[in-house]
Coordinates of C-alpha atoms in Angstrom, one line a residue:
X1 CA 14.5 -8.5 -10.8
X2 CA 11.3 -8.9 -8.0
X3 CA 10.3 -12.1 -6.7
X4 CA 7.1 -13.6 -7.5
X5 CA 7.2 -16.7 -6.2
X6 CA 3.6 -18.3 -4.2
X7 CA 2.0 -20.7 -2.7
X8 CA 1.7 -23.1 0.3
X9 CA -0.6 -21.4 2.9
X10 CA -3.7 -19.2 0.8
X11 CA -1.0 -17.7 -1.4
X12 CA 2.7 -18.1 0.7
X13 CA 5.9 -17.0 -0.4
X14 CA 9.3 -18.5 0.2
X15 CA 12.4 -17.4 0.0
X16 CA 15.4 -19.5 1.8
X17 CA 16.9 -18.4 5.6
X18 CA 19.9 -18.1 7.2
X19 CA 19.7 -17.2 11.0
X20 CA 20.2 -13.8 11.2
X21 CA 18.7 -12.7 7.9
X22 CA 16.8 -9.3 7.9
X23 CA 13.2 -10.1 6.5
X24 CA 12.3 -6.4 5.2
X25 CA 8.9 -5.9 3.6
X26 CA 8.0 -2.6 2.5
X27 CA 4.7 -1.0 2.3
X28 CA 3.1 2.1 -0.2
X29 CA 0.2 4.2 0.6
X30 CA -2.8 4.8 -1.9
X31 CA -2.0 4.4 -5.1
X32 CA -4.8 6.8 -7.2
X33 CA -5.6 7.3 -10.5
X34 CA -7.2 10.0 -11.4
X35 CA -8.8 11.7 -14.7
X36 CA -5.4 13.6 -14.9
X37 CA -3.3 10.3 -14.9
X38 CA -5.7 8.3 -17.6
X39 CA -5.6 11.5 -19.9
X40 CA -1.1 11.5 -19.7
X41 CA -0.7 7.4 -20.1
X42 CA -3.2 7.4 -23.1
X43 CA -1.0 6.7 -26.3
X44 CA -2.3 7.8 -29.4
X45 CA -4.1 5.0 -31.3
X46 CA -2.9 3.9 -34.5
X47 CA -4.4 4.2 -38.0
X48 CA -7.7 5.0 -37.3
X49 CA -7.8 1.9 -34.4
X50 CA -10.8 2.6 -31.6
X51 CA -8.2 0.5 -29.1
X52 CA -6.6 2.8 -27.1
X53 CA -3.4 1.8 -24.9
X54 CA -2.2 3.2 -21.6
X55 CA 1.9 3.4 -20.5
X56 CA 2.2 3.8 -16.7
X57 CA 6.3 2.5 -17.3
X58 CA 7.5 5.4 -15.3
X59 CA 5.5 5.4 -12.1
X60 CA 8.1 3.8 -10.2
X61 CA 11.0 3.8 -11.9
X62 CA 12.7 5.8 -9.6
X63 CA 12.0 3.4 -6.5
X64 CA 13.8 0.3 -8.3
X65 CA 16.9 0.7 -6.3
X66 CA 14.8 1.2 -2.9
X67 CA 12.7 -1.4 -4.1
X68 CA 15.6 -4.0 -5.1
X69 CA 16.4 -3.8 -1.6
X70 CA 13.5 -4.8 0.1
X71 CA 12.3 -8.5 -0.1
X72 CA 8.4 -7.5 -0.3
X73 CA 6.6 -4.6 -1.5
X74 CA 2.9 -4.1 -0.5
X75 CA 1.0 -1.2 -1.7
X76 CA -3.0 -0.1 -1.7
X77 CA -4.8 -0.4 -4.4
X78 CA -7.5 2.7 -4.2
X79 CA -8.8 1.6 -7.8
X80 CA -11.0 -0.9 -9.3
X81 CA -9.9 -2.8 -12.6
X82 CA -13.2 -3.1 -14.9
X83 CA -14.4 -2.7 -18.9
X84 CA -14.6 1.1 -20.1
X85 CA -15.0 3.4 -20.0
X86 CA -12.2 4.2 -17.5
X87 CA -12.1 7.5 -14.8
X88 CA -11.1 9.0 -11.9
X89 CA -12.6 10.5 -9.1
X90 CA -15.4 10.2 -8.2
X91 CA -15.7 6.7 -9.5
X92 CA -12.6 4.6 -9.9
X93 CA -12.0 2.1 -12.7
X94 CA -8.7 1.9 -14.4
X95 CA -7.5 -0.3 -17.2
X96 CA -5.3 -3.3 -16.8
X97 CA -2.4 -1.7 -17.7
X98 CA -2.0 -0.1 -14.5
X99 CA -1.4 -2.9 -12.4
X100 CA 1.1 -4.5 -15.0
X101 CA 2.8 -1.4 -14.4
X102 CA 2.5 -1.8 -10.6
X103 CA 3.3 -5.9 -10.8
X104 CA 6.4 -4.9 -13.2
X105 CA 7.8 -2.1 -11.2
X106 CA 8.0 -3.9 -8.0
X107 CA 5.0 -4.4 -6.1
X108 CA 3.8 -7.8 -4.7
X109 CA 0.9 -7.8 -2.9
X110 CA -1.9 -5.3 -3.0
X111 CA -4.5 -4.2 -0.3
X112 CA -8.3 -3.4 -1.8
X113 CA -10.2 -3.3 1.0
X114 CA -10.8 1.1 0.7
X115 CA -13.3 3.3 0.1
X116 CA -13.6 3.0 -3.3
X117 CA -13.5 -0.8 -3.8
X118 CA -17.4 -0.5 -4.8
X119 CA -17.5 2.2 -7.0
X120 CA -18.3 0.0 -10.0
X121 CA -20.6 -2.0 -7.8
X122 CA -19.9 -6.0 -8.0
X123 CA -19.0 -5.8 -11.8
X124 CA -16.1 -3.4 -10.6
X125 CA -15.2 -5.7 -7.5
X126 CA -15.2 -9.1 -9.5
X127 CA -13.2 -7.1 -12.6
X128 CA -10.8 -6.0 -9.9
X129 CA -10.4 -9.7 -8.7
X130 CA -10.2 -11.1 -12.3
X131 CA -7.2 -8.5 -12.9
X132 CA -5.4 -9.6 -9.7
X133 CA -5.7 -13.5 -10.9
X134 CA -5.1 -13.2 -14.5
X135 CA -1.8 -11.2 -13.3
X136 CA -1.1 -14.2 -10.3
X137 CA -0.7 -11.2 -8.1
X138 CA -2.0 -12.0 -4.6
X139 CA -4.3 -9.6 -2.8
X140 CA -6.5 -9.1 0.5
X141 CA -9.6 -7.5 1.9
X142 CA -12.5 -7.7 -1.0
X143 CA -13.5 -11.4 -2.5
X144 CA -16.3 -12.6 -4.5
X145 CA -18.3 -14.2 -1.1
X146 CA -17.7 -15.6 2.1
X147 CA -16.6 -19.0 0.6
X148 CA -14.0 -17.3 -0.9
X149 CA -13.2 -15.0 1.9
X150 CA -12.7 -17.9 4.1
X151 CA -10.1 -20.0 2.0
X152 CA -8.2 -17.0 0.8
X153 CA -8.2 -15.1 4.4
X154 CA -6.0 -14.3 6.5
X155 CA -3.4 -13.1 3.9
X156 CA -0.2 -15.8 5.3
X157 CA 2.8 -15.0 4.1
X158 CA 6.5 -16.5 4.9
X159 CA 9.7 -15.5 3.4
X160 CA 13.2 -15.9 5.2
X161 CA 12.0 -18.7 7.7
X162 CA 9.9 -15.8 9.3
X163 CA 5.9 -15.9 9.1
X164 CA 3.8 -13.1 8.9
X165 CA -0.3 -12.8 8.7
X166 CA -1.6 -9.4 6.8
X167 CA -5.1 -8.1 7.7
X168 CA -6.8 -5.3 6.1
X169 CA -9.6 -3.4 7.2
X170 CA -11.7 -0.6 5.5
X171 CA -13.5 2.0 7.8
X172 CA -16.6 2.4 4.9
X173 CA -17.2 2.3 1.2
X174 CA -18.5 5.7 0.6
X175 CA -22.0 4.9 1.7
X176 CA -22.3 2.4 -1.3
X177 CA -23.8 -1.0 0.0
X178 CA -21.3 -4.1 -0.4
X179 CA -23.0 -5.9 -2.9
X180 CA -24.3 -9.6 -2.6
X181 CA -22.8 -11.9 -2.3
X182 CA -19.0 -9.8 -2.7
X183 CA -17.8 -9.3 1.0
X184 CA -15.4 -6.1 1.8
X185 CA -13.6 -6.3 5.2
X186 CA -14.7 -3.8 7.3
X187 CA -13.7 -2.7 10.3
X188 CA -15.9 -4.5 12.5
X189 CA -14.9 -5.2 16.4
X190 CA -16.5 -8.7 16.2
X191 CA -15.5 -9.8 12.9
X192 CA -11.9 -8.5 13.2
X193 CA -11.7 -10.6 16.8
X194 CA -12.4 -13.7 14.8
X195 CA -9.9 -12.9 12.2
X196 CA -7.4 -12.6 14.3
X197 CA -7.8 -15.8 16.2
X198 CA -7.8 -17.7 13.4
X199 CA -4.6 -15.8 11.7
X200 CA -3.3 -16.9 15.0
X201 CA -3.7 -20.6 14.0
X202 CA -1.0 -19.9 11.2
X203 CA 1.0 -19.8 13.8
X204 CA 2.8 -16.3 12.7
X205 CA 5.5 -14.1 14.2
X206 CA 3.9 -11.2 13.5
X207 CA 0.4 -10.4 12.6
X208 CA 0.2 -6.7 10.4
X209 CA -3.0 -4.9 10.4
X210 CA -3.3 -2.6 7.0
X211 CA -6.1 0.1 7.7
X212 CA -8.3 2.2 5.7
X213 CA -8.8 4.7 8.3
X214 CA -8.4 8.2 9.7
X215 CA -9.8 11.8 8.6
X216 CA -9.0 12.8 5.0
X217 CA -6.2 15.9 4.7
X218 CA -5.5 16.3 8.5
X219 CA -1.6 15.8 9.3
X220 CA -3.0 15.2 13.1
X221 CA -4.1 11.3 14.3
X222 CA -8.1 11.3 15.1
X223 CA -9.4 10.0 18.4
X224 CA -11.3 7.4 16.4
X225 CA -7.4 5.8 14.4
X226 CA -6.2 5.8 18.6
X227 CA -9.0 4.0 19.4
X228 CA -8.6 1.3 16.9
X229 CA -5.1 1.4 17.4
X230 CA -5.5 0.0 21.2
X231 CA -8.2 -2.2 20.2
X232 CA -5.2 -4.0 17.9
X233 CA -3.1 -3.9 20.2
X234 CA -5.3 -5.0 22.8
X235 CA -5.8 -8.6 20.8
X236 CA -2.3 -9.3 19.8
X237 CA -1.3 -7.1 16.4
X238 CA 1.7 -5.0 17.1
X239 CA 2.0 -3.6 13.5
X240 CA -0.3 -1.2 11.9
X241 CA 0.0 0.8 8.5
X242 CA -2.6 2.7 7.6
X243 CA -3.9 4.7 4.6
X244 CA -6.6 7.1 3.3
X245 CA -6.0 10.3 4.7
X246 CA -3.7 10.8 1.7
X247 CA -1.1 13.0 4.0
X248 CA 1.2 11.8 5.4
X249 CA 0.8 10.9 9.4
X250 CA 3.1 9.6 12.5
X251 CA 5.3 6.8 12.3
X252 CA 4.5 5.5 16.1
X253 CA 7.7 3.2 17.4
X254 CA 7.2 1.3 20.9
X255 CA 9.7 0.1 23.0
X256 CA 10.0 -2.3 26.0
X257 CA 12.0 -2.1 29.2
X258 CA 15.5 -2.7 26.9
X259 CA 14.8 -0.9 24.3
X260 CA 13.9 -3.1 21.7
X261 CA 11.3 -2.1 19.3
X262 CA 7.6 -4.2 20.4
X263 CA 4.9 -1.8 18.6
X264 CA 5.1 0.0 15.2
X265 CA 2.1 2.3 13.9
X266 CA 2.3 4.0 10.7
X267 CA -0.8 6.1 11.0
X268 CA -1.0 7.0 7.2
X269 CA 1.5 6.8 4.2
X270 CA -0.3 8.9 2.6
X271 CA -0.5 9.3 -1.6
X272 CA 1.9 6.8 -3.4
X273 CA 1.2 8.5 -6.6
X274 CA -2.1 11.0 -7.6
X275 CA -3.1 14.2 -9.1
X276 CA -4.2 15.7 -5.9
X277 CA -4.0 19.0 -5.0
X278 CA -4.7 19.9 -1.7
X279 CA -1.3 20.8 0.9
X280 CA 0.7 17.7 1.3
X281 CA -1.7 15.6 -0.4
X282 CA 1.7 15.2 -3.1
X283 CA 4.2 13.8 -0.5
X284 CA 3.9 10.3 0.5
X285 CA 6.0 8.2 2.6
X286 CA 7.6 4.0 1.9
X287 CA 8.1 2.9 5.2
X288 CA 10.1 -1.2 5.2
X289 CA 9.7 -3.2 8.2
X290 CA 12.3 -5.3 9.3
X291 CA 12.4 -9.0 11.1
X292 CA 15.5 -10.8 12.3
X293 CA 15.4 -14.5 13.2
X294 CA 17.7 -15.0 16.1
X295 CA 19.4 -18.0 16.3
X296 CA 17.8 -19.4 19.4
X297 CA 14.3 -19.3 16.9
X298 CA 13.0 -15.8 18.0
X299 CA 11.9 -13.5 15.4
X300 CA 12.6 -9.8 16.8
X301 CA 11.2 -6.5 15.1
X302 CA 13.5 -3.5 14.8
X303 CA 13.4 -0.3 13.9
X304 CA 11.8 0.6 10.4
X305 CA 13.0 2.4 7.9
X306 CA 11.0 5.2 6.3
X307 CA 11.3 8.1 3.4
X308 CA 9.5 10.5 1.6
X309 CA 8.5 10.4 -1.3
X310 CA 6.8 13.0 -4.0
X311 CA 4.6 13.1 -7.1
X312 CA 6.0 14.6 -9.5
X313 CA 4.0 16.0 -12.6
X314 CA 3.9 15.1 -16.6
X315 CA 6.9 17.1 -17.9
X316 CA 8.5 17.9 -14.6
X317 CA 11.3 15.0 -14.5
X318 CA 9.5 12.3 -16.4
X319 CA 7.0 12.7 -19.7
X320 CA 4.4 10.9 -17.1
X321 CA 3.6 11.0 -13.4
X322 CA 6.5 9.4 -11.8
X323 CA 7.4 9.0 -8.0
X324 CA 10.6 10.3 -6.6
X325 CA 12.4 9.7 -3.4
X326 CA 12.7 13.4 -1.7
X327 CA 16.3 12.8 -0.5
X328 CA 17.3 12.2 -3.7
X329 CA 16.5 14.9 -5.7
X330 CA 15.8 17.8 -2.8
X331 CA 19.2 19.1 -3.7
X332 CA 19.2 18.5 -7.0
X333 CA 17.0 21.1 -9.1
X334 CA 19.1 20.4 -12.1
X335 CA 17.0 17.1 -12.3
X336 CA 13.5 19.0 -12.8
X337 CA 13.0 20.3 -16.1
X338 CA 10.3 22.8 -14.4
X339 CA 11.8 24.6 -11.6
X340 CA 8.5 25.5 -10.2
X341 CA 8.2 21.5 -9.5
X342 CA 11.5 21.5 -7.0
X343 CA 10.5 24.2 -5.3
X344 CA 6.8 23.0 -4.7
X345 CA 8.7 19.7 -3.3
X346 CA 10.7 21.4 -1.4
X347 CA 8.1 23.9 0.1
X348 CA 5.9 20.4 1.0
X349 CA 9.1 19.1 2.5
X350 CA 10.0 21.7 4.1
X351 CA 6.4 22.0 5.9
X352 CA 6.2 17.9 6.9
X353 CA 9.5 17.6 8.4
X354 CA 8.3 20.4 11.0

C-alpha cells in the first residue's frame, strides 16, 4: 500500500519520473503519547501472562485515503522508544508497537530532534534509534555521536527525479543535557550554516527545514519563529514546517513577481494525535507539498495543500484514539457515537478557521 523503498544517498528513496509528475510529500505534526493513550491500547494479557501488548491499529486509519495519495509522509516523533516501564508526560517512552502502527499506517520518515528526545537520557535516545533500525524506517535530527551524525546527515531524499534535503532542528531538550557522546540537532546559527552548505553539496532542489520551535498553546507566531524564519531564508531554505506549539499556526505562502509560489512556512501543525486538553491543543493540521519537474529540468514548488485534522477520543468514533479529517465528518454527527465529541470538533473548528 506505502512505499518503503531506500537507499543510495544516507537513506534515498526512488520512485520513477515522468516530466511533469507532481512530487507531493506530506508532513504531520507531533505525534504524543500520553498516559491516556498507553492505558486505551493496552490489551488485556492472557492466562495469567506478565507480557502485555499494545494496539495503536486505528490511529490513522482514517488518513489512508489522504495518505494513499501522497508519495511521502513525514511526521514528528515527540516520543522515545525504550524498555518499561512505559509513560507519558512528563517523561516519554513508548513501546514498539507504536511506531509499527505509525510505519504500517503510512508514515515514512520521522523527525526526533524535540524536546523530549532525552527524557530517558541516552538509554532512551539509543532505544529510540534501535526501534527506527530494527523497523528500517529512516529518521533525522538525534544519532548515537558525531560519526554517526556525519554519515547519516543531511536527511537526502529523491523520489520522482526531484531531490530534496530534510533538516531538523530542536530549539532545547527541556533543560536535560544531551548526553555523551549522543548528539541532538539544535538550533544553533553556526552549526545549522554548516549543515546547510553541505546539504547543498547533494545538489538538491529543495532544501526543507523541520523545526522544533515556537511558544507552547499560542495560535500567534513569536518574534523569536520570525527570526529564525529569515535566518533560513536568508541561507537558501525556502521550506519550513514547524512543530511544538501543539496548536495549530500560519501556513505562510510567498510569491515572486509572477505569482509563482518561492517560500512556504508552516509555522506549526500542531498535535497529530494526543490526549491534550488545553483550547485547540485537539485540532491538528497535514499540510503536502508539492514539486513539478518541468520539462526544461526545473523543479517548481506550487501551492500546498493543507487540512485539519482532529483527535478524536476512545469510544467517540473508534474504540481507541483515532485521527479524523475535519471536512470529512464536520457534517456528519451521525458518525460520532458521542455527540458531545462532534460538537467539541466543531466548536475548535469553528474558533481556528476565524
Amino acid at each position: 500500500m506505502f512505499l518503503h523503498v531506500l537507499v543510495i544517498i544516507n537513506l534515498l528513496f526512488t520512485l520513477p519520473f515522468r516530466w511533469g509528475d507532481t512530487l507531493k510529500v506530506t508532513f504531520l505534526g507531533d505525534i504524543m503519547q500520553h498516559q491516556a493513550q498507553l492505558d486505551a491500547a493496552r490489551k488485556p494479557s492472557k492466562d495469567g501472562d506478565r507480557f502485555t501488548s499494545y494496539d495503536y491499529s486505528s490511529y490513522f486509519k482514517h488518513l489512508e485515503s489522504r495518505f494513499n495519495l501522497s508519495d511521502l509522509r513525514i511526521a514528528n516523533m515527540e516520543t522515545t522508544f525504550s524498555s518499561p516501564p512505559y509513560s507519558g508526560y512528563p517523561v516519554f517512552n513508548s513501546p514498539l508497537a507504536l511506531l509499527e502502527a505509525c510505519k504500517n499506517g503510512g508514515i515514512d520518515i520521522f523527525l526526533s530532534a524535540n524536546n523530549h528526545i532525552c527524557d530517558k537520557g541516552g538509554k532512551g535516545i539509543d532505544g529510540t534509534i534501535s526501534a527506527y533500525n530494527s523497523l528500517n524506517i529512516p529518521y533525522a535530527g538525534a544519532y548515537r555521536n558525531s560519526m554517526e551524525r556525519e554519515s547519516l546527515y543531511p536527511f537526502i531524499i529523491e523520489l520522482k527525479g526531484i531531490r530534496l534535503a530534510i533538516l531538523n532542528y530542536t530549539y532545547g531538550t527541556n533543560g536535560i543535557n544531551i548526553p555523551e557522546p549522543f548528539t541532538v540537532n539544535l538550533l544553533d546559527s553556526v552549526q545549522i550554516k554548516r549543515d546547510i552548505v553541505k546539504a547543498s553539496k547533494h545538489e538538491p532542489d529543495f532544501i526543507i527545514a523541520a523545526l522544533h520551535w515556537g511558544n507552547e498553546y499560542n495560535l500567534f507566531t513569536s518574534a523569536e519563529q520570525k527570526r529564525w524564519k529569515r535566518f533560513f531564508n536568508r541561507h537558501g531554505v525556502n521550506i519550513i514546517i514547524g512543530s511544538h506549539p501543539h496548536v495549530v499556526q500560519e501556513v505562510e505562502t510567498e510569491r515572486g513577481l509572477f505569482g509563482e509560489t518561492n517560500r512556504i512556512t508552516a509555522y506549526s501543525l500542531g498535535n497529530a494525535i494526543s490526549n491534550m486538553t488545553a483550547p485547540n491543543t485537539r485540532t491538528g493540521m497535514i499540510l503536502t507539498l508539492r514539486f513539478v519537474r518541468e520539462i526544461n529540468g526545473h523543479v517548481r514548488l506550487i501551492e500546498p495543500l493543507h487540512e485539519l485534522i482532529w483527535t478524536s477520543r476512545p469510544g467517540a468514533v473508534e474504540q481507541n484514539f483515532t485521527i479524523l479529517p475535519v471536512k470529512d465528518f464536520i457534517d456528519s454527527p451521525h458518525l460520532f457515537k458521542k455527540k458531545e465529541e462532534w460538537r467539541r470538533m466543531k466548536h475548535e473548528y469553528s474558533t481556528l478557521k476565524k
